[in-house]
XYZ file of C-alpha atoms in Angstrom:
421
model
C 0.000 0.000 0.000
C 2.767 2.073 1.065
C 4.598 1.617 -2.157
C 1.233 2.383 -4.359
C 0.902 5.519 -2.813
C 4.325 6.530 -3.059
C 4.183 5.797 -6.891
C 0.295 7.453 -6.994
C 2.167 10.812 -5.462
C 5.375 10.622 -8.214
C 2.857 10.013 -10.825
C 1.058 13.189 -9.972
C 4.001 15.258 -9.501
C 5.255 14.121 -12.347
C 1.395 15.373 -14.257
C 1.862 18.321 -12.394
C 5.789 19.225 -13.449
C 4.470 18.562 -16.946
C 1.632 20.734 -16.864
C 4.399 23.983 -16.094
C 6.371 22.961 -19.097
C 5.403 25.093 -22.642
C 6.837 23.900 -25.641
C 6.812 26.243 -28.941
C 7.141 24.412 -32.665
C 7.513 27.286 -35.158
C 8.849 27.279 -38.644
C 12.025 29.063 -37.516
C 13.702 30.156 -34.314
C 16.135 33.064 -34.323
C 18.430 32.552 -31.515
C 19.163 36.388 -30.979
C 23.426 35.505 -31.515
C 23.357 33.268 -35.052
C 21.931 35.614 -38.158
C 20.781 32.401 -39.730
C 17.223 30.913 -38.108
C 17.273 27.911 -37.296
C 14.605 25.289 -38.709
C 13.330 21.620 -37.144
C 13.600 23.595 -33.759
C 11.596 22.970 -30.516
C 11.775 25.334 -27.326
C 10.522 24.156 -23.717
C 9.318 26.466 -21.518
C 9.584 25.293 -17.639
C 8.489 28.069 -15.438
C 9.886 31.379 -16.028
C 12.920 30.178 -18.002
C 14.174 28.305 -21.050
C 14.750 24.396 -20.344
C 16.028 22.965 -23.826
C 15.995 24.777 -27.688
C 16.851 22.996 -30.338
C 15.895 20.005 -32.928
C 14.738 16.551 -31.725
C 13.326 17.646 -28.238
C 10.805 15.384 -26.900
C 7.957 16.758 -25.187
C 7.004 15.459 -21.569
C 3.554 13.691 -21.454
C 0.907 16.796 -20.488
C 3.275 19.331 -21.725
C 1.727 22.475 -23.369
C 2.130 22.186 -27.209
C 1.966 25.735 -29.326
C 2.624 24.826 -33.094
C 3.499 28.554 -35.164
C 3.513 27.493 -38.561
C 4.785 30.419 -40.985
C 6.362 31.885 -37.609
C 9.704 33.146 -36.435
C 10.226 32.771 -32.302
C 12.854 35.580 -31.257
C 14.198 36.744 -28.003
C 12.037 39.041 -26.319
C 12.881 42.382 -27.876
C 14.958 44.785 -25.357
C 13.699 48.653 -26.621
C 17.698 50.687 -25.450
C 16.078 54.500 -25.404
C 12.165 55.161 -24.138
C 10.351 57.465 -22.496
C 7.286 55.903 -21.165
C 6.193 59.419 -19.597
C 6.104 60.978 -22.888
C 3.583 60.585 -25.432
C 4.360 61.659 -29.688
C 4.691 65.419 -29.817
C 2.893 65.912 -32.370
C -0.135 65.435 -30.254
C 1.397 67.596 -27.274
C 4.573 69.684 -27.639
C 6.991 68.585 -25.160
C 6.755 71.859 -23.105
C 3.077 71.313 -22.554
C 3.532 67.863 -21.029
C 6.235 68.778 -18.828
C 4.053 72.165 -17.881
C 0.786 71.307 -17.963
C -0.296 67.692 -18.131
C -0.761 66.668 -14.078
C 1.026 63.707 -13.342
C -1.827 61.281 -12.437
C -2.750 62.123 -16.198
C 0.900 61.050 -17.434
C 1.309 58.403 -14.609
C -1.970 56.621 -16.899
C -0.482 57.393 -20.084
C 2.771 55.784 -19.072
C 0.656 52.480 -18.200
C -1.098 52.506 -21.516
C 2.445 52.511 -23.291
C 3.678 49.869 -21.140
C 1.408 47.281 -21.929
C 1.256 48.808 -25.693
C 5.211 48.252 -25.570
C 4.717 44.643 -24.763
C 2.063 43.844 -26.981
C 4.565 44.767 -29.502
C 6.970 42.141 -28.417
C 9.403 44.580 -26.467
C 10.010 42.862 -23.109
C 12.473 45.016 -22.233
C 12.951 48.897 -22.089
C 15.685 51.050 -21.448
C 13.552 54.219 -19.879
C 15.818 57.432 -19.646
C 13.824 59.766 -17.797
C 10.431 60.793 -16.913
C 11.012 64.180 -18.559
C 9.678 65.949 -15.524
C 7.550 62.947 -14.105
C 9.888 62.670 -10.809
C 9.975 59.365 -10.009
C 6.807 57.943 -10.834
C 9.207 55.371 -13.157
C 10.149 53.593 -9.835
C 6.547 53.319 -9.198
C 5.234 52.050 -12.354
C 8.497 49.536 -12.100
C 7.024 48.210 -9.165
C 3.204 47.888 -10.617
C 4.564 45.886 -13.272
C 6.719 43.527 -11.397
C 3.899 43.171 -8.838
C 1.753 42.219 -11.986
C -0.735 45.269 -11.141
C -0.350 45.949 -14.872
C 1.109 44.772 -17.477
C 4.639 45.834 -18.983
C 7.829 45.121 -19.941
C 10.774 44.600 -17.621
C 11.847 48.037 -16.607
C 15.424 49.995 -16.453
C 14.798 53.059 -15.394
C 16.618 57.046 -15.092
C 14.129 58.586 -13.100
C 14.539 62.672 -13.213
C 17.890 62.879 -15.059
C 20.725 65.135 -14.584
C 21.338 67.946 -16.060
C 23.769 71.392 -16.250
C 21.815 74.157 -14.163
C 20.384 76.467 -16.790
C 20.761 74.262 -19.764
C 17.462 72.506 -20.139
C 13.561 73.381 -20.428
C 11.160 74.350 -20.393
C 11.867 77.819 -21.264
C 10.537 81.336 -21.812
C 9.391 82.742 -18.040
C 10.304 85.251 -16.035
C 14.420 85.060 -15.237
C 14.490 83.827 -11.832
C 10.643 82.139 -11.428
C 10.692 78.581 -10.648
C 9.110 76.643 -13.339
C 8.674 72.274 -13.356
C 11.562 70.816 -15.473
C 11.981 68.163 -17.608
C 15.053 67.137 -15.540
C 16.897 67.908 -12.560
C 19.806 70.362 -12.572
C 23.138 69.588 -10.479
C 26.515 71.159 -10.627
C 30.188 70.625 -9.187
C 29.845 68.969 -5.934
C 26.223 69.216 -6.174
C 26.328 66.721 -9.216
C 27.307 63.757 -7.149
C 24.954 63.831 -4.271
C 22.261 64.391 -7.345
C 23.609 60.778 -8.756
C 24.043 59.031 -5.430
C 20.124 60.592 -4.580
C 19.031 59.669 -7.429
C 20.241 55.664 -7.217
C 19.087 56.056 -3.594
C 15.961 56.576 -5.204
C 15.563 53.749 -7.570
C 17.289 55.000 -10.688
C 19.379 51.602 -12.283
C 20.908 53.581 -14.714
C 21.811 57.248 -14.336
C 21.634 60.065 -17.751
C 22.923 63.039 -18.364
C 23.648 65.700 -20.459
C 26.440 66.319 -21.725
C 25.352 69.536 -23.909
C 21.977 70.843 -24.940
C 20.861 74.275 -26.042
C 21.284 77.393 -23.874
C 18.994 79.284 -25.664
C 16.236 79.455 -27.812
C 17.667 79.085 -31.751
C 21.082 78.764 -30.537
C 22.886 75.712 -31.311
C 23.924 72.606 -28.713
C 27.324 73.106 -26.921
C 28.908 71.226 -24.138
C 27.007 71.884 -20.578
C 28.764 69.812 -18.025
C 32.781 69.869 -18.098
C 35.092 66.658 -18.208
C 35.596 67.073 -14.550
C 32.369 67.153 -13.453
C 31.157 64.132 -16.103
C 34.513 61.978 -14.762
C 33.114 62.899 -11.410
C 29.640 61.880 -11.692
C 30.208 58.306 -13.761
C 32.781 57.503 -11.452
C 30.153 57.769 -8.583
C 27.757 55.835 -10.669
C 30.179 53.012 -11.446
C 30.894 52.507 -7.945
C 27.230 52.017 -7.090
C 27.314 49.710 -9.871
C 25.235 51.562 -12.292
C 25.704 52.481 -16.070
C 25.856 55.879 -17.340
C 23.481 57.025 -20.248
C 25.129 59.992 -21.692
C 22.822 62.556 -24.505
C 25.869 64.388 -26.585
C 25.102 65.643 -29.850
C 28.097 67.878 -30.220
C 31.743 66.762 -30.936
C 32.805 68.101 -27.815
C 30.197 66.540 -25.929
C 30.457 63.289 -27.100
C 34.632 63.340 -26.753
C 34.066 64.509 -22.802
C 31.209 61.683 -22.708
C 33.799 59.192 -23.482
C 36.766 60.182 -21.745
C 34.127 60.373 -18.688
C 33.620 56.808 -19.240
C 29.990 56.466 -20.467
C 28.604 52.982 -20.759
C 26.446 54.877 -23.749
C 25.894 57.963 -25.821
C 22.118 58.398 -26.396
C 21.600 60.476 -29.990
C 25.609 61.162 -31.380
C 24.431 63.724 -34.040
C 27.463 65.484 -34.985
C 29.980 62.713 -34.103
C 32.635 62.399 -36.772
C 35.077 59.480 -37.916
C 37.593 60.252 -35.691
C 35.844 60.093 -32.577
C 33.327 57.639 -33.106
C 36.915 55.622 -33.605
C 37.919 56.938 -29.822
C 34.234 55.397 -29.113
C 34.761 52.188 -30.051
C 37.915 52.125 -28.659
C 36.963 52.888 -25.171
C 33.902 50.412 -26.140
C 31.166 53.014 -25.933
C 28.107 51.692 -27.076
C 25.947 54.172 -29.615
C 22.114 54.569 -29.459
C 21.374 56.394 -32.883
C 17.811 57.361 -32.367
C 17.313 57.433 -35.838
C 13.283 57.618 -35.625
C 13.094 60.394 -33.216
C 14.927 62.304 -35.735
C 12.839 61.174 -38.279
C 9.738 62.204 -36.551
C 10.210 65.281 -35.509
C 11.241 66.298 -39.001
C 7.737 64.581 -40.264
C 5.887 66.889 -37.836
C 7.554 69.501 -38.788
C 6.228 69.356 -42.520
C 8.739 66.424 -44.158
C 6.450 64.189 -46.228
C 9.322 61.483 -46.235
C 10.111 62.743 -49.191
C 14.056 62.211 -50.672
C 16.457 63.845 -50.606
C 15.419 64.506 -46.619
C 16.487 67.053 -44.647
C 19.911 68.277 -43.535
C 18.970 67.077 -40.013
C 17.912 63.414 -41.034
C 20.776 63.051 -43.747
C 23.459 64.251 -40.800
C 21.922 61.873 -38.628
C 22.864 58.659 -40.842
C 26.067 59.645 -41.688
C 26.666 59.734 -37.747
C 25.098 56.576 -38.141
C 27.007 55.168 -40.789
C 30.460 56.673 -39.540
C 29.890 54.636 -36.403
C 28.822 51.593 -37.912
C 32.267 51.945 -39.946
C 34.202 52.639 -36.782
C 33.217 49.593 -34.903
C 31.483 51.132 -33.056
C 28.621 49.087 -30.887
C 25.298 49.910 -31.797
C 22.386 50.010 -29.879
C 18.956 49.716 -30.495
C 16.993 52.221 -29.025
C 14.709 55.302 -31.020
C 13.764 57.814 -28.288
C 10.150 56.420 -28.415
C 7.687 58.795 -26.691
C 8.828 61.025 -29.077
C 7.119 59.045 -31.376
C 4.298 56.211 -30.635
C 5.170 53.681 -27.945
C 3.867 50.432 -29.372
C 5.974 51.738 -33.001
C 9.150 50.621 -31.460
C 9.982 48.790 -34.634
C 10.558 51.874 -36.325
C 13.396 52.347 -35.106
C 14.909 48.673 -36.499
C 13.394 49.438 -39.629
C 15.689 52.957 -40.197
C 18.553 50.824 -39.195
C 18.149 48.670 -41.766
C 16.793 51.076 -44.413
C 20.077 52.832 -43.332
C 22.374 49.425 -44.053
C 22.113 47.075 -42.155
C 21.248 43.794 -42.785
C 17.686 42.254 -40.919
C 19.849 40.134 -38.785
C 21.884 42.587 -37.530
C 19.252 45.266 -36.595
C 17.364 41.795 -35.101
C 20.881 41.278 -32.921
C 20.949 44.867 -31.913
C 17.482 44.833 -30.305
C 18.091 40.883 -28.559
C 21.793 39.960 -27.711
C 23.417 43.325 -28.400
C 21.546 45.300 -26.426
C 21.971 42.432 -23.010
C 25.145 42.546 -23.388
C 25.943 46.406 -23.859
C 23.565 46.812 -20.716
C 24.880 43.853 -18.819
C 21.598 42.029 -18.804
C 23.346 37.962 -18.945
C 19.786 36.447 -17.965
C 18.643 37.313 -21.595
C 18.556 38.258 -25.043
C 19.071 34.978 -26.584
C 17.094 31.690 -26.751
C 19.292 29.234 -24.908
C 18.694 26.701 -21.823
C 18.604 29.212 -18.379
C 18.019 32.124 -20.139
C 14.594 34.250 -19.034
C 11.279 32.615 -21.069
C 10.775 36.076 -23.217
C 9.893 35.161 -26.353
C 7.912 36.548 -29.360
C 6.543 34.610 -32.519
C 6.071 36.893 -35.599
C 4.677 35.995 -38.823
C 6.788 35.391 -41.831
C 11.216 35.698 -41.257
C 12.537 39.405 -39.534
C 16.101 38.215 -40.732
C 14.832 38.020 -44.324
C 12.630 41.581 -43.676
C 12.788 43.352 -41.055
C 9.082 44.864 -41.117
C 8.474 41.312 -39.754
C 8.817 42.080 -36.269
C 5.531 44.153 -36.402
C 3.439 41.008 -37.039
C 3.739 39.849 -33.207
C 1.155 36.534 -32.779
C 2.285 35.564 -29.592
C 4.442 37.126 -26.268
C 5.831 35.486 -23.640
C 7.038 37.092 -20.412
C 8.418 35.363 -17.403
C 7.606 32.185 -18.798
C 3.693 33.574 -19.223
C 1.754 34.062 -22.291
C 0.509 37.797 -22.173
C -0.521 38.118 -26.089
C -2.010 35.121 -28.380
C -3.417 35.803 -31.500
C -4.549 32.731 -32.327
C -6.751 32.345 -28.836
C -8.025 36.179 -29.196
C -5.347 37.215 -26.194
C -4.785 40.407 -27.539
């Protein structure tokens, strides 16, 4: 009796075990390292992470089968540049958000583009800065990893740092206090402003490394090398990375003498120091579609030859790519419509390179240029975040906005073909 029972319990433990386990058949699997998918794949799910990938796995008995014929499974997507706290500005100029939208408005905004983020496969986002949103990022962070709502796993910057005078908004009264989009530190000041700002959540500090002074004038360097040395070096030793927006030359030299992890934007950078970049290993997030939006709102029709803005902005692009430079994928969404994070992948390709490549940007690049080693890729151990699109993204990129099915945690949040939308 004693033995029947004993085998009665293993049998149901062993129903049970099977019942966690989620095994995905598509056509191809893209592994988010190899630039070739590979075909006669299988990948179990067990719990939250990755248990085998590859050809001739056998599934358990009671295992959850999901065939995806026609369909591509990639690596969760990891979105390197967003601002969840900012919607497209051609609805509402950025000066009116930070000014006049309250923040229980933007705080609800920011949890529809969350779950819009993740619907579009992206389960992973880079946020870098609330643009003048304090620290509701910490907050929504937690909602999300509670599972109040849903949303993609969250990095966030919180308030941002900035020179004192050399942000917005603009255009009051010299000396009346107006809400900013970040918060302003100098000299010794600076550090306590990065050490608050990890004390109050922030995993990844930004700054600025130049910006505009004043209206119509052009962007010139803000903080000096000292103070940028100053304030990665605290960041580093709380074991943060530093997010650094430089547009100018000088900017972006100071940004990587400093020791940036990344430069956010790079506008201006030239061959010679996008070569210093990739020496130093500074990784480069082109936000390529932020350019290109703004320019559309401002009257471009898309129309070629584009503007001297968007044409210096793939040179920088290209220069970078032909320096060695490591690219990251990450567009400044808010700017433009979170949810359209593939817009940025498709100007990378559009401005040469290959499908794969803008595919390894947004998977395995992007873990390993913010030091996320739990995933990125589709290997046994890894985190279960995975995304099935129709048709091949290494064959066209546009792929990767024809999401059937997401996975995050091991838990299927979007399924086309059962109406989880």
């Amino acid at each position: 009796m004693r033995l029947i029972l004993i085998l009665l319990t293993l049998s149901f433990a062993s129903v049970a075990a099977a019942q966690d386990v989620l095994v995905l058949r598509p056509d191809r699997v893209f592994d988010g390292v190899s630039p070739r998918p590979h075909t006669d794949w299988t990948v179990m799910v067990r719990g939250q992470r990755i248990e085998a990938a590859g050809p001739g796995i056998t599934p358990p008995p009671g295992a959850r089968i999901i065939d995806l014929p026609g369909q591509t499974l990639i690596p969760g997507l990891i979105e390197g540049h967003a601002h969840l706290f900012l919607h497209p500005y051609n609805e509402t100029p950025w000066d009116d958000q930070v000014l006049h939208e309250p923040l229980a408005l933007r705080t609800a905004r920011a949890v529809n583009h969350a779950r819009a983020t993740l619907m579009a496969g992206f389960t992973t986002v880079r946020d870098l800065g609330t643009e003048g949103a304090g620290y509701a990022d910490a907050g929504l962070r937690r909602a999300i990893t509670e599972g109040i709502v849903p949303g993609p796993r969250l990095l966030i910057a919180s308030r941002a740092i900035v020179a004192t005078g050399a942000y917005g908004p603009k255009g009051f009264e010299p000396g009346v206090d107006v809400p900013l989009g970040a918060e302003e530190a100098d000299a010794d000041d600076l550090i306590r402003t990065v050490r608050s700002q990890i004390g109050a959540g922030a995993d990844v500090v930004k700054l600025y490394a130049d910006y505009r002074w004043g209206p119509g004038e052009p962007s010139r360097p803000t903080f000096t090398q000292d103070e940028l040395t100053a304030a990665v070096e605290v960041a580093h030793s709380a074991g943060r990375q530093v997010a650094i927006h430089a547009g100018t030359v000088e900017g972006i030299r100071r940004s990587i003498l400093a020791g940036a992890d990344t430069l956010e934007h790079g506008d201006a950078g030239t061959p010679e120091i996008f070569r210093l970049m990739a020496e130093r290993g500074v990784a480069l997030c082109p936000t390529l579609a932020a350019t290109e939006s703004i320019t559309r709102y401002r009257g471009w029709d898309g129309t070629e030859p584009a503007p001297q803005n968007v044409l210096t902005k793939r040179a920088a692009f290209a220069a970078a790519r032909a320096a060695g430079v490591p690219i990251c994928m990450g567009g400044d969404v808010g700017v433009y419509a979170h949810g359209d994070n593939a817009l940025e992948m498709e100007l990378m390709a559009t401005a040469g390179m290959s499908a794969a490549q803008v595919l390894i940007a947004a998977t395995s690049g992007n873990a390993a240029i913010f030091d996320l080693f739990d995933r990125g890729a589709i290997r046994p151990g890894l985190l279960a975040d995975l995304v099935a699109v129709e048709g091949d993204p290494t064959a066209d990129i546009a792929a990767v906005r024809a999401v059937r099915l997401v996975i995050k945690d091991g838990q299927i949040v979007r399924d086309e073909a059962a109406g989880l939308r």
